Amino acid sequence: MPAFHVMSAGRRGANGSSGFGGTSGFAGGDCGFGTDGGSGGDGRDGGPGGDGGNVTVHVTCDGMRCDEDVALRKVILSVAGAGGEGGAGGAGGAGGAGGGDRPASTHKDIDGLEVVDQPGCLGGPGGRPGSDGRDGNRGRAGRAGQVRFVP
């Protein structure tokens, strides 16, 4: 009998949905800065677990001692449903690449002197990646019901 159980069990809570991924940043033009990636969305919290039901057990002893009632208390149970898992946070988007270097463009004027048409520049830095969203919280567990033994 110790391996046998009769129980009223609450349902498990629904799992939370995952957060959306962040958008990638844009690459910089010549010598420009890349833009930062977007942040990921937060995961949703898990749903609450269901409550276990109340159970009433009518015990008839028929002149015998009702010590069996103690063994029954270990067999007949009401258990709470577990809370749902929280959803995973979305990943942050990648930062955009920095723009490339540009050499200076020059030409010689009529006197043979070098004239700078457009100065050169160094490439810009890349954008930072977006931050990851936070994971959702686990849902709360339900409550166990009451088990009553009535003679």
Coordinates of N, CA and C in Angstrom, one line a residue, residues 16-125:
G16 N 6.0 30.5 -19.8 CA 6.1 31.9 -20.4 C 6.7 31.9 -21.7
S17 N 6.3 32.8 -22.6 CA 6.9 32.9 -23.9 C 8.2 33.6 -23.9
S18 N 9.0 33.2 -24.9 CA 10.4 33.8 -25.0 C 10.3 35.3 -25.5
G19 N 11.2 36.1 -25.1 CA 11.3 37.5 -25.6 C 11.8 37.5 -27.0
F20 N 11.5 38.5 -27.8 CA 12.0 38.6 -29.1 C 13.4 39.1 -29.2
G21 N 14.1 38.7 -30.3 CA 15.5 39.1 -30.5 C 15.6 40.6 -30.9
G22 N 16.6 41.3 -30.4 CA 16.9 42.7 -30.8 C 17.3 42.8 -32.2
T23 N 17.1 44.0 -32.8 CA 17.4 44.2 -34.2 C 18.9 44.5 -34.3
S24 N 19.5 44.2 -35.4 CA 20.9 44.5 -35.6 C 21.1 46.0 -36.0
G25 N 22.3 46.5 -35.6 CA 22.6 47.9 -35.9 C 22.9 48.0 -37.4
F26 N 23.0 49.2 -37.9 CA 23.3 49.5 -39.3 C 24.8 49.8 -39.4
A27 N 25.4 49.4 -40.5 CA 26.8 49.6 -40.8 C 27.0 51.1 -41.1
G28 N 28.1 51.6 -40.7 CA 28.4 53.0 -40.9 C 28.9 53.2 -42.4
G29 N 28.7 54.3 -43.0 CA 29.2 54.6 -44.3 C 30.7 54.9 -44.2
D30 N 31.3 55.4 -45.3 CA 32.7 55.7 -45.3 C 33.0 56.5 -44.0
C31 N 33.9 56.1 -43.2 CA 34.4 56.8 -42.0 C 33.3 57.0 -41.0
G32 N 32.1 56.4 -41.2 CA 31.1 56.6 -40.2 C 31.0 55.6 -39.1
F33 N 30.3 55.9 -38.1 CA 30.1 55.0 -37.0 C 29.0 54.0 -37.3
G34 N 29.2 52.7 -36.9 CA 28.1 51.8 -36.9 C 27.1 52.1 -35.8
T35 N 25.8 51.8 -36.0 CA 24.8 52.0 -35.0 C 24.7 50.8 -34.0
D36 N 24.2 51.1 -32.8 CA 24.1 50.1 -31.8 C 23.0 49.1 -32.2
G37 N 23.1 47.9 -31.8 CA 22.1 46.9 -31.9 C 20.9 47.1 -30.9
G38 N 19.8 46.7 -31.2 CA 18.6 46.9 -30.3 C 18.6 45.8 -29.2
S39 N 18.0 46.2 -28.1 CA 17.9 45.3 -27.0 C 16.9 44.2 -27.3
G40 N 17.2 43.0 -26.7 CA 16.2 41.9 -26.8 C 15.0 42.1 -25.9
G41 N 13.9 41.5 -26.2 CA 12.7 41.7 -25.3 C 12.8 40.7 -24.1
D42 N 12.1 41.1 -23.1 CA 12.0 40.3 -21.9 C 11.2 39.1 -22.1
G43 N 11.6 38.0 -21.5 CA 10.7 36.8 -21.5 C 9.5 37.0 -20.6
R44 N 8.4 36.3 -20.9 CA 7.2 36.4 -20.1 C 7.3 35.5 -18.9
D45 N 6.6 35.9 -17.8 CA 6.6 35.0 -16.6 C 5.7 33.8 -16.9
G46 N 6.1 32.7 -16.2 CA 5.3 31.5 -16.3 C 4.0 31.7 -15.6
G47 N 3.0 30.9 -16.0 CA 1.7 30.9 -15.3 C 1.7 30.2 -14.0
P48 N 0.7 30.5 -13.2 CA 0.6 29.9 -11.9 C 0.1 28.5 -12.0
G49 N 0.6 27.6 -11.1 CA 0.1 26.2 -11.0 C -1.3 26.2 -10.5
G50 N -2.0 25.2 -10.8 CA -3.4 25.0 -10.3 C -3.4 24.5 -8.8
D51 N -4.5 24.8 -8.1 CA -4.6 24.3 -6.8 C -5.1 22.8 -6.8
G52 N -4.6 22.0 -5.8 CA -5.1 20.7 -5.6 C -6.5 20.7 -5.1
G53 N -7.3 19.8 -5.3 CA -8.7 19.8 -4.8 C -8.8 19.3 -3.4
N54 N -9.9 19.6 -2.7 CA -10.2 19.1 -1.4 C -10.7 17.7 -1.5
V55 N -10.3 16.9 -0.6 CA -10.7 15.4 -0.6 C -11.3 15.1 0.7
T56 N -12.5 14.5 0.7 CA -13.1 13.9 1.9 C -13.2 12.4 1.8
V57 N -12.6 11.7 2.8 CA -12.6 10.3 2.8 C -13.4 9.8 4.0
H58 N -14.4 9.0 3.6 CA -15.3 8.4 4.7 C -14.7 7.0 5.0
V59 N -14.4 6.9 6.3 CA -13.7 5.6 6.8 C -14.7 4.9 7.7
T60 N -14.9 3.6 7.4 CA -15.8 2.7 8.2 C -14.9 1.6 8.7
C61 N -15.0 1.5 10.1 CA -14.1 0.6 10.8 C -14.8 -0.8 11.1
D62 N -16.1 -0.8 11.1 CA -16.8 -2.1 11.4 C -16.3 -2.8 12.6
G63 N -16.2 -2.1 13.7 CA -15.8 -2.7 15.0 C -14.3 -2.9 15.2
M64 N -13.5 -2.7 14.1 CA -12.0 -2.9 14.2 C -11.4 -1.6 14.6
R65 N -10.2 -1.6 15.0 CA -9.5 -0.4 15.4 C -9.3 0.4 14.1
C66 N -9.4 1.7 14.1 CA -9.2 2.5 13.0 C -7.8 3.0 12.8
D67 N -6.8 2.2 13.2 CA -5.4 2.6 13.1 C -5.0 2.6 11.6
E68 N -5.8 2.0 10.7 CA -5.4 2.0 9.3 C -5.5 3.4 8.7
D69 N -6.3 4.2 9.4 CA -6.5 5.6 9.0 C -5.1 6.3 8.9
V70 N -4.1 6.0 9.7 CA -2.8 6.6 9.7 C -2.1 6.3 8.4
A71 N -2.2 5.0 7.9 CA -1.6 4.6 6.7 C -2.3 5.2 5.5
L72 N -3.6 5.4 5.6 CA -4.4 6.1 4.5 C -3.9 7.5 4.3
R73 N -3.5 8.2 5.4 CA -3.1 9.6 5.3 C -1.8 9.7 4.5
K74 N -1.1 8.7 4.3 CA 0.2 8.7 3.5 C -0.1 8.3 2.1
V75 N -1.3 7.8 1.8 CA -1.7 7.3 0.5 C -2.6 8.3 -0.2
I76 N -3.5 8.9 0.5 CA -4.5 9.8 -0.2 C -4.0 11.2 0.1
L77 N -3.7 11.9 -1.0 CA -3.1 13.2 -1.0 C -3.8 14.2 -1.9
S78 N -3.5 15.5 -1.7 CA -3.9 16.6 -2.6 C -2.6 17.4 -2.8
V79 N -2.2 17.5 -4.0 CA -0.9 18.2 -4.3 C -1.1 19.4 -5.2
A80 N -0.3 20.4 -5.0 CA -0.4 21.6 -5.8 C 0.3 21.4 -7.2
G81 N -0.2 22.1 -8.2 CA 0.5 22.1 -9.5 C 1.7 23.0 -9.5
A82 N 2.8 22.6 -10.1 CA 4.0 23.5 -10.2 C 3.7 24.7 -11.1
G83 N 4.4 25.8 -10.8 CA 4.3 27.0 -11.6 C 5.0 26.7 -13.0
G84 N 4.6 27.4 -14.0 CA 5.2 27.3 -15.3 C 6.6 27.9 -15.3
E85 N 7.4 27.4 -16.2 CA 8.8 28.0 -16.4 C 8.7 29.4 -17.0
G86 N 9.6 30.3 -16.6 CA 9.6 31.6 -17.2 C 10.2 31.5 -18.6
G87 N 9.8 32.4 -19.5 CA 10.3 32.4 -20.9 C 11.7 33.0 -20.9
A88 N 12.5 32.6 -21.8 CA 13.9 33.1 -22.0 C 13.9 34.5 -22.5
G89 N 14.8 35.3 -22.1 CA 14.9 36.7 -22.6 C 15.5 36.6 -24.0
G90 N 15.1 37.5 -24.9 CA 15.6 37.6 -26.3 C 17.0 38.1 -26.3
A91 N 17.7 37.6 -27.3 CA 19.1 38.0 -27.4 C 19.2 39.4 -28.0
G92 N 20.2 40.2 -27.5 CA 20.4 41.5 -28.1 C 20.9 41.4 -29.5
G93 N 20.6 42.5 -30.3 CA 21.0 42.5 -31.7 C 22.5 42.9 -31.8
A94 N 23.1 42.4 -32.9 CA 24.5 42.7 -33.1 C 24.7 44.2 -33.5
G95 N 25.8 44.8 -33.1 CA 26.1 46.1 -33.4 C 26.5 46.2 -34.9
G96 N 26.2 47.3 -35.5 CA 26.5 47.5 -36.9 C 28.0 47.7 -37.1
A97 N 28.5 47.3 -38.2 CA 30.0 47.4 -38.5 C 30.3 48.9 -38.7
G98 N 31.5 49.3 -38.3 CA 32.0 50.6 -38.6 C 32.3 50.8 -40.0
G99 N 32.2 52.1 -40.5 CA 32.5 52.4 -41.9 C 34.0 52.2 -42.2
G100 N 34.3 52.0 -43.4 CA 35.7 51.8 -43.8 C 36.5 53.1 -43.9
D101 N 37.9 52.9 -44.1 CA 38.8 54.0 -44.3 C 38.5 54.6 -45.7
R102 N 38.9 55.9 -45.8 CA 38.8 56.5 -47.2 C 40.1 57.3 -47.4
P103 N 40.8 56.9 -48.5 CA 42.0 57.7 -48.7 C 41.6 59.1 -49.2
A104 N 42.6 60.0 -49.1 CA 42.4 61.4 -49.6 C 42.4 61.3 -51.1
S105 N 41.6 62.2 -51.7 CA 41.7 62.3 -53.1 C 42.3 63.7 -53.4
T106 N 43.3 63.7 -54.4 CA 44.0 64.9 -54.7 C 44.2 65.0 -56.2
H107 N 44.5 66.2 -56.6 CA 44.9 66.4 -58.0 C 46.0 67.5 -58.1
K108 N 46.6 67.6 -59.2 CA 47.6 68.7 -59.4 C 47.0 69.8 -60.1
D109 N 47.2 71.0 -59.6 CA 46.7 72.2 -60.3 C 47.6 72.6 -61.5
I110 N 47.2 73.7 -62.1 CA 47.9 74.2 -63.3 C 49.4 74.5 -63.1
D111 N 49.7 74.8 -61.8 CA 51.1 75.1 -61.5 C 51.8 73.8 -61.0
G112 N 51.2 72.7 -61.0 CA 51.8 71.5 -60.6 C 51.8 71.2 -59.1
L113 N 51.0 72.1 -58.4 CA 50.9 71.9 -56.9 C 49.7 70.9 -56.6
E114 N 50.0 70.1 -55.6 CA 48.9 69.1 -55.2 C 47.8 69.8 -54.4
V115 N 46.6 69.6 -54.9 CA 45.4 70.1 -54.2 C 44.6 69.0 -53.6
V116 N 44.2 69.1 -52.4 CA 43.4 68.1 -51.7 C 41.9 68.3 -52.0
D117 N 41.3 67.4 -52.8 CA 39.9 67.6 -53.1 C 39.0 67.1 -51.9
Q118 N 39.5 66.0 -51.3 CA 38.7 65.5 -50.2 C 39.7 64.8 -49.3
P119 N 39.7 65.3 -48.0 CA 40.7 64.6 -47.1 C 40.3 63.2 -46.8
G120 N 41.2 62.4 -46.5 CA 40.9 61.0 -46.1 C 40.5 60.9 -44.7
C121 N 40.0 59.7 -44.3 CA 39.6 59.5 -42.9 C 39.8 58.1 -42.5
L122 N 39.8 57.9 -41.3 CA 39.9 56.5 -40.7 C 38.5 56.0 -40.6
G123 N 38.4 54.7 -40.7 CA 37.0 54.0 -40.5 C 36.5 54.3 -39.1
G124 N 35.2 54.3 -39.0 CA 34.5 54.6 -37.7 C 34.4 53.3 -36.9
P125 N 34.2 53.4 -35.6 CA 34.0 52.1 -34.8 C 32.7 51.5 -35.1

